[in-house]
Amino acid sequence: MAKRAYPLAKVYGLLEPGPVVLVATQHRGRANVMPMSWYTMMEFEPPLVGCVLSGRNFSFTALNATRQCTINIPTAELAAQVVGCGNVSGRRIDKWKRFGLTPVPGKVVAAPLVDECYASLECTVADKRLVNRYNFFVLEVKKAWVDPACKAPRTLHHRGRGLFALAEQTIRLRSGKK
Amino acid sequence: MAKRAYPLAKVYGLLEPGPVVLVATQHRGRANVMPMSWYTMMEFEPPLVGCVLSGRNFSFTALNATRQCTINIPTAELAAQVVGCGNVSGRRIDKWKRFGLTPVPGKVVAAPLVDECYASLECTVADKRLVNRYNFFVLEVKKAWVDPACKAPRTLHHRGRGLFALAEQTIRLRSGKK
């Protein structure tokens, strides 16, 4: 997708609705990608994102070692690939090839962006204090990319066990806050 | 709403899609309620939920002091009340009266449940290590309530500045994971 640089101050609007995302890592010459729903915004700017990765996941090892990843936001068209990426391990399988996803280089981190996703965030680990207890990383978004042609992304919201809600129709209400 | 007790092991399916929630607190004889989107699941069972409350909020003071709250999940019908609760402070206004919300007692914590929400979670603070740095609380869900009549809740997903996506239509894909 033809992504352009996106203001860091607006990143919260991408992640606040809670879409499932694809986390990509690069470690010891191997790129990997996995779906994630357990994350939250923690600060507007610079954008901080807290997230939990299971310690059993190959991506946990990569993130913990390299302190770098990308967060990529898929739309409903990628639903099968997203679930597929969650059903196999990058230890044994090249998920990029298996699911037809394209790694493209970022500007800041070694981990690749997922080209098929409409938005990608380059992140570094900012705080590991809760990693031992909860597998919880605080990430800082260093660079953001969004495809400006994707005006109303139909994002996927995981309800558990492969059931997804699709967020699409939007309503606007007067808010005095961000 | 006629809520019934809900298994703690299934709570993640309520929060994982990232709906905006109403956090209710009870402190010094006053109940308060505010919308929140910055939270994440952190563990399945017992369910742990990490969340950020702005230190400027009246609810932050209450949660920090009492270590108790409820998390309540509204549907699209409550959109105006949800945004309204975020535009005024409980320091000056009784939001329950202003927005026609009904506090009902829980079983475990002193904070009330929001009757109009289809699901409510009674929570205590489990970890405050990241409160000073990020206003980040780790909550443990002690008791969960869901209205079994609400089979396909249309949840609200905040995109920022009063713009909400509605999550409704669901798709099911084969998943080997939770």
Short mmCIF file of C-alpha atoms in Angstrom, two decimals:
data_model
loop_
_atom_site.label_atom_id
_atom_site.label_comp_id
_atom_site.label_asym_id
_atom_site.label_seq_id
_atom_site.Cartn_x
_atom_site.Cartn_y
_atom_site.Cartn_z
CA MET A 1 0.00 0.00 0.00
CA ALA A 2 1.10 3.55 -0.68
CA LYS A 3 1.65 4.65 2.91
CA ARG A 4 2.74 8.12 3.86
CA ALA A 5 4.25 9.42 7.09
CA TYR A 6 1.54 10.15 9.66
CA PRO A 7 1.69 12.61 12.60
CA LEU A 8 2.64 10.90 15.85
CA ALA A 9 0.07 12.99 17.74
CA LYS A 10 -2.72 11.28 15.75
CA VAL A 11 -1.59 7.69 16.29
CA TYR A 12 -3.96 7.18 19.25
CA GLY A 13 -6.92 7.39 16.86
CA LEU A 14 -5.62 4.32 15.04
CA LEU A 15 -5.19 2.09 18.09
CA GLU A 16 -7.79 3.43 20.55
CA PRO A 17 -10.70 1.57 18.87
CA GLY A 18 -8.97 -1.73 19.69
CA PRO A 19 -8.45 -3.40 16.29
CA VAL A 20 -6.50 -6.61 16.09
CA VAL A 21 -3.00 -5.77 14.87
CA LEU A 22 -0.08 -7.67 13.38
CA VAL A 23 3.19 -7.37 15.30
CA ALA A 24 6.28 -7.89 13.16
CA THR A 25 9.78 -8.58 14.45
CA GLN A 26 13.23 -9.23 13.01
CA HIS A 27 15.67 -11.35 14.99
CA ARG A 28 18.75 -13.31 13.97
CA GLY A 29 18.01 -12.87 10.30
CA ARG A 30 14.38 -13.99 10.53
CA ALA A 31 11.33 -11.79 10.25
CA ASN A 32 8.15 -12.94 11.96
CA VAL A 33 4.60 -11.69 12.32
CA MET A 34 1.75 -12.47 14.77
CA PRO A 35 -1.70 -11.08 15.59
CA MET A 36 -2.21 -9.18 18.86
CA SER A 37 -5.26 -7.75 20.61
CA TRP A 38 -3.91 -7.23 24.11
CA TYR A 39 -2.58 -3.70 23.91
CA THR A 40 -3.55 -0.17 24.91
CA MET A 41 -2.54 3.41 24.23
CA MET A 42 -0.70 4.86 27.24
CA GLU A 43 0.33 8.34 26.11
CA PHE A 44 -0.54 10.67 23.23
CA GLU A 45 2.84 12.11 22.24
CA PRO A 46 5.25 10.63 21.96
CA PRO A 47 2.77 7.78 21.54
CA LEU A 48 3.27 5.00 24.07
CA VAL A 49 1.60 1.62 23.62
CA GLY A 50 1.46 -1.07 26.30
CA CYS A 51 1.12 -4.65 25.09
CA VAL A 52 1.16 -8.23 26.31
CA LEU A 53 2.86 -10.96 24.28
CA SER A 54 2.68 -14.52 25.51
CA GLY A 55 6.06 -15.77 26.68
CA ARG A 56 5.46 -18.93 24.63
CA ASN A 57 5.45 -16.95 21.39
CA PHE A 58 8.47 -16.79 19.10
CA SER A 59 7.72 -13.05 18.75
CA PHE A 60 8.14 -12.55 22.51
CA THR A 61 11.73 -13.77 22.29
CA ALA A 62 12.43 -11.49 19.34
CA LEU A 63 10.87 -8.39 20.90
CA ASN A 64 12.56 -9.03 24.23
CA ALA A 65 15.97 -9.43 22.58
CA THR A 66 15.86 -6.74 19.89
CA ARG A 67 13.60 -4.20 21.66
CA GLN A 68 12.09 -3.36 18.27
CA CYS A 69 8.91 -4.22 16.40
CA THR A 70 6.28 -2.82 14.10
CA ILE A 71 2.55 -2.71 14.77
CA ASN A 72 0.49 -3.07 11.60
CA ILE A 73 -3.27 -2.60 11.30
CA PRO A 74 -5.10 -4.95 8.93
CA THR A 75 -8.59 -4.48 7.52
CA ALA A 76 -11.31 -7.09 7.16
CA GLU A 77 -9.96 -8.25 3.79
CA LEU A 78 -6.96 -9.71 5.65
CA ALA A 79 -9.04 -11.63 8.23
CA ALA A 80 -8.02 -15.10 7.04
CA GLN A 81 -4.32 -14.19 7.04
CA VAL A 82 -4.58 -12.62 10.50
CA VAL A 83 -6.12 -15.72 12.02
CA GLY A 84 -3.73 -17.94 10.08
CA CYS A 85 -0.75 -16.07 11.54
CA GLY A 86 -2.12 -16.80 15.01
CA ASN A 87 -2.54 -20.50 14.41
CA VAL A 88 1.03 -21.38 13.51
CA SER A 89 4.44 -20.55 15.02
CA GLY A 90 7.18 -18.57 13.33
CA ARG A 91 9.62 -21.04 14.86
CA ARG A 92 8.72 -23.58 12.20
CA ILE A 93 7.07 -21.62 9.39
CA ASP A 94 7.81 -18.55 7.30
CA LYS A 95 4.43 -16.89 7.82
CA TRP A 96 5.14 -14.21 5.23
CA LYS A 97 5.36 -16.83 2.48
CA ARG A 98 2.59 -19.00 3.87
CA PHE A 99 0.06 -16.17 4.09
CA GLY A 100 1.20 -14.00 1.20
CA LEU A 101 2.26 -11.06 3.35
CA THR A 102 4.99 -8.71 2.13
CA PRO A 103 7.69 -7.40 4.50
CA VAL A 104 8.92 -3.95 3.56
CA PRO A 105 11.73 -2.07 5.29
CA GLY A 106 10.94 0.67 7.78
CA LYS A 107 12.95 3.83 8.38
CA VAL A 108 13.73 3.53 12.08
CA VAL A 109 13.64 -0.10 13.20
CA ALA A 110 14.98 -3.32 11.68
CA ALA A 111 11.60 -5.05 11.96
CA PRO A 112 9.66 -4.93 8.67
CA LEU A 113 6.33 -3.27 7.95
CA VAL A 114 3.48 -5.44 6.66
CA ASP A 115 2.80 -3.94 3.24
CA GLU A 116 -0.81 -5.20 3.02
CA CYS A 117 -1.83 -3.35 6.23
CA TYR A 118 -3.22 0.17 5.84
CA ALA A 119 -1.23 1.54 8.79
CA SER A 120 2.16 0.64 10.28
CA LEU A 121 3.93 1.91 13.38
CA GLU A 122 7.66 1.56 13.99
CA CYS A 123 8.23 0.95 17.70
CA THR A 124 10.99 0.50 20.24
CA VAL A 125 10.66 -0.90 23.76
CA ALA A 126 10.56 1.95 26.29
CA ASP A 127 9.95 0.08 29.55
CA LYS A 128 10.39 -3.57 30.53
CA ARG A 129 9.51 -3.32 34.23
CA LEU A 130 6.35 -5.42 33.89
CA VAL A 131 7.75 -7.97 31.44
CA ASN A 132 8.80 -10.54 34.03
CA ARG A 133 5.48 -10.47 35.87
CA TYR A 134 2.95 -9.93 33.07
CA ASN A 135 4.84 -10.16 29.72
CA PHE A 136 3.85 -6.49 29.40
CA PHE A 137 6.02 -4.21 27.25
CA VAL A 138 5.72 -0.42 27.00
CA LEU A 139 6.49 0.56 23.40
CA GLU A 140 7.23 4.00 22.00
CA VAL A 141 6.02 4.72 18.48
CA LYS A 142 8.93 6.35 16.66
CA LYS A 143 7.46 6.60 13.16
CA ALA A 144 3.96 6.10 11.78
CA TRP A 145 2.76 5.29 8.26
CA VAL A 146 -0.79 5.37 6.93
CA ASP A 147 -2.27 4.87 3.46
CA PRO A 148 -4.23 8.11 2.93
CA ALA A 149 -6.45 6.35 0.36
CA CYS A 150 -7.90 4.17 3.15
CA LYS A 151 -10.43 6.64 4.56
CA ALA A 152 -12.84 4.31 6.39
CA PRO A 153 -10.94 1.14 7.30
CA ARG A 154 -13.10 -1.85 8.28
CA THR A 155 -11.05 -3.04 11.22
CA LEU A 156 -11.23 -6.45 12.92
CA HIS A 157 -12.04 -6.71 16.64
CA HIS A 158 -11.40 -10.09 18.19
CA ARG A 159 -14.11 -11.50 20.45
CA GLY A 160 -12.16 -14.70 21.09
CA ARG A 161 -11.80 -18.11 19.41
CA GLY A 162 -11.78 -16.76 15.86
CA LEU A 163 -14.92 -14.64 16.21
CA PHE A 164 -14.43 -11.07 15.03
CA ALA A 165 -16.61 -8.00 15.10
CA LEU A 166 -16.18 -5.62 12.19
CA ALA A 167 -16.03 -1.92 12.99
CA GLU A 168 -17.17 0.15 10.08
CA GLN A 169 -20.10 2.53 10.37
CA THR A 170 -19.07 5.56 12.37
CA ILE A 171 -21.05 8.10 14.36
CA ARG A 172 -19.82 11.49 15.47
CA LEU A 173 -20.79 13.08 18.78
CA ARG A 174 -19.67 16.35 20.20
CA SER A 175 -16.66 15.75 22.41
CA GLY A 176 -14.66 18.33 24.28
CA LYS A 177 -11.82 15.91 24.73
CA LYS A 178 -9.33 14.21 22.49
CA MET B 1 -30.72 -4.83 32.78
CA ALA B 2 -31.17 -8.36 34.05
CA LYS B 3 -27.55 -9.33 34.39
CA ARG B 4 -26.40 -12.74 35.54
CA ALA B 5 -23.05 -13.87 36.89
CA TYR B 6 -20.62 -14.63 34.04
CA PRO B 7 -17.61 -16.98 34.08
CA LEU B 8 -14.36 -15.14 34.78
CA ALA B 9 -12.57 -17.25 32.16
CA LYS B 10 -14.77 -15.72 29.45
CA VAL B 11 -14.27 -12.07 30.44
CA TYR B 12 -11.49 -11.54 27.87
CA GLY B 13 -14.04 -11.93 25.06
CA LEU B 14 -15.88 -8.87 26.39
CA LEU B 15 -12.87 -6.54 26.55
CA GLU B 16 -10.55 -7.89 23.85
CA PRO B 17 -12.45 -6.16 20.99
CA GLY B 18 -11.65 -2.79 22.58
CA PRO B 19 -15.07 -1.23 23.23
CA VAL B 20 -15.23 2.06 25.09
CA VAL B 21 -16.22 1.29 28.70
CA LEU B 22 -17.59 3.24 31.63
CA VAL B 23 -15.47 3.11 34.78
CA ALA B 24 -17.44 3.66 37.97
CA THR B 25 -15.95 4.50 41.36
CA GLN B 26 -17.20 5.23 44.88
CA HIS B 27 -15.13 7.50 47.12
CA ARG B 28 -16.04 9.55 50.19
CA GLY B 29 -19.75 8.95 49.68
CA ARG B 30 -19.76 9.94 46.02
CA ALA B 31 -20.16 7.64 43.07
CA ASN B 32 -18.68 8.74 39.75
CA VAL B 33 -18.49 7.38 36.23
CA MET B 34 -16.26 8.13 33.22
CA PRO B 35 -15.58 6.67 29.76
CA MET B 36 -12.30 4.86 29.12
CA SER B 37 -10.70 3.38 26.01
CA TRP B 38 -7.10 3.00 27.15
CA TYR B 39 -7.11 -0.50 28.61
CA THR B 40 -6.05 -4.01 27.70
CA MET B 41 -6.55 -7.56 28.86
CA MET B 42 -3.39 -8.85 30.57
CA GLU B 43 -4.35 -12.35 31.76
CA PHE B 44 -7.19 -14.79 31.14
CA GLU B 45 -7.92 -16.15 34.61
CA PRO B 46 -8.12 -14.60 37.01
CA PRO B 47 -8.77 -11.83 34.47
CA LEU B 48 -6.30 -8.97 34.71
CA VAL B 49 -6.98 -5.66 32.98
CA GLY B 50 -4.39 -2.90 32.59
CA CYS B 51 -5.75 0.64 32.19
CA VAL B 52 -4.64 4.27 32.05
CA LEU B 53 -6.65 6.98 33.79
CA SER B 54 -5.56 10.57 33.42
CA GLY B 55 -4.24 11.97 36.67
CA ARG B 56 -6.42 15.03 36.11
CA ASN B 57 -9.58 12.95 36.35
CA PHE B 58 -11.70 12.81 39.50
CA SER B 59 -11.95 9.04 38.91
CA PHE B 60 -8.16 8.70 39.11
CA THR B 61 -8.19 10.02 42.68
CA ALA B 62 -11.03 7.66 43.63
CA LEU B 63 -9.45 4.57 42.07
CA ASN B 64 -6.05 5.36 43.52
CA ALA B 65 -7.50 5.83 47.02
CA THR B 66 -10.10 3.05 47.16
CA ARG B 67 -8.38 0.51 44.87
CA GLN B 68 -11.82 -0.50 43.60
CA CYS B 69 -13.92 0.20 40.52
CA THR B 70 -16.32 -1.37 38.08
CA ILE B 71 -15.88 -1.58 34.31
CA ASN B 72 -19.18 -1.38 32.45
CA ILE B 73 -19.70 -1.99 28.74
CA PRO B 74 -22.24 0.22 26.97
CA THR B 75 -23.86 -0.43 23.60
CA ALA B 76 -24.47 2.09 20.83
CA GLU B 77 -27.79 3.18 22.35
CA LEU B 78 -25.80 4.82 25.17
CA ALA B 79 -23.42 6.72 22.86
CA ALA B 80 -24.65 10.19 23.86
CA GLN B 81 -24.39 9.42 27.57
CA VAL B 82 -20.91 7.94 27.15
CA VAL B 83 -19.59 11.05 25.42
CA GLY B 84 -21.44 13.28 27.85
CA CYS B 85 -19.75 11.56 30.80
CA GLY B 86 -16.40 12.34 29.21
CA ASN B 87 -17.14 16.03 28.69
CA VAL B 88 -17.84 16.99 32.30
CA SER B 89 -16.09 16.33 35.62
CA GLY B 90 -17.56 14.40 38.52
CA ARG B 91 -15.98 16.98 40.79
CA ARG B 92 -18.77 19.39 39.95
CA ILE B 93 -21.59 17.29 38.54
CA ASP B 94 -23.53 14.19 39.51
CA LYS B 95 -23.17 12.44 36.16
CA TRP B 96 -25.62 9.70 37.11
CA LYS B 97 -28.42 12.22 37.41
CA ARG B 98 -27.26 14.36 34.49
CA PHE B 99 -27.13 11.46 32.04
CA GLY B 100 -29.87 9.22 33.44
CA LEU B 101 -27.57 6.40 34.47
CA THR B 102 -28.52 4.10 37.33
CA PRO B 103 -25.97 2.96 39.92
CA VAL B 104 -26.71 -0.47 41.33
CA PRO B 105 -24.74 -2.21 44.08
CA GLY B 106 -22.24 -4.92 43.22
CA LYS B 107 -21.41 -7.96 45.29
CA VAL B 108 -17.69 -7.53 45.83
CA VAL B 109 -16.70 -3.87 45.58
CA ALA B 110 -18.22 -0.66 46.90
CA ALA B 111 -18.22 0.97 43.44
CA PRO B 112 -21.60 0.68 41.72
CA LEU B 113 -22.47 -1.11 38.50
CA VAL B 114 -24.00 0.93 35.66
CA ASP B 115 -27.41 -0.71 35.23
CA GLU B 116 -27.87 0.42 31.61
CA CYS B 117 -24.69 -1.36 30.45
CA TYR B 118 -25.05 -4.94 29.20
CA ALA B 119 -21.94 -6.14 31.06
CA SER B 120 -20.28 -5.08 34.31
CA LEU B 121 -17.04 -6.20 35.94
CA GLU B 122 -16.20 -5.69 39.61
CA CYS B 123 -12.49 -4.96 39.92
CA THR B 124 -9.81 -4.34 42.51
CA VAL B 125 -6.36 -2.82 41.91
CA ALA B 126 -3.75 -5.60 41.76
CA ASP B 127 -0.61 -3.65 40.88
CA LYS B 128 0.29 0.04 41.14
CA ARG B 129 3.94 -0.13 40.05
CA LEU B 130 3.34 1.85 36.85
CA VAL B 131 0.89 4.37 38.32
CA ASN B 132 3.46 7.04 39.13
CA ARG B 133 5.09 6.93 35.70
CA TYR B 134 2.15 6.23 33.36
CA ASN B 135 -1.08 6.42 35.45
CA PHE B 136 -1.34 2.71 34.60
CA PHE B 137 -3.27 0.43 36.97
CA VAL B 138 -3.42 -3.37 36.81
CA LEU B 139 -6.93 -4.43 37.83
CA GLU B 140 -8.17 -7.91 38.77
CA VAL B 141 -11.73 -8.76 37.79
CA LYS B 142 -13.30 -10.36 40.85
CA LYS B 143 -16.87 -10.77 39.62
CA ALA B 144 -18.49 -10.43 36.20
CA TRP B 145 -22.10 -9.79 35.20
CA VAL B 146 -23.63 -10.01 31.73
CA ASP B 147 -27.19 -9.66 30.45
CA PRO B 148 -27.74 -12.98 28.66
CA ALA B 149 -30.49 -11.37 26.53
CA CYS B 150 -27.87 -9.17 24.83
CA LYS B 151 -26.54 -11.68 22.32
CA ALA B 152 -24.96 -9.38 19.72
CA PRO B 153 -24.02 -6.12 21.45
CA ARG B 154 -23.28 -3.18 19.15
CA THR B 155 -20.25 -1.82 20.96
CA LEU B 156 -18.68 1.61 20.56
CA HIS B 157 -15.04 1.97 19.54
CA HIS B 158 -13.55 5.43 19.97
CA ARG B 159 -11.52 6.80 17.08
CA GLY B 160 -10.85 10.09 18.89
CA ARG B 161 -12.61 13.44 19.21
CA GLY B 162 -16.11 11.99 19.53
CA LEU B 163 -15.89 9.77 16.43
CA PHE B 164 -16.95 6.19 17.12
CA ALA B 165 -16.90 3.05 15.02
CA LEU B 166 -19.69 0.60 15.70
CA ALA B 167 -18.75 -3.06 15.92
CA GLU B 168 -21.63 -5.28 15.05
CA GLN B 169 -21.43 -7.74 12.20
CA THR B 170 -19.31 -10.69 13.19
CA ILE B 171 -17.37 -13.21 11.16
CA ARG B 172 -16.05 -16.53 12.40
CA LEU B 173 -12.78 -18.04 11.27
CA ARG B 174 -11.16 -21.24 12.39
CA SER B 175 -8.80 -20.46 15.26
CA GLY B 176 -6.72 -22.90 17.21
CA LYS B 177 -6.20 -20.35 19.92
CA LYS B 178 -8.33 -18.61 22.51
#
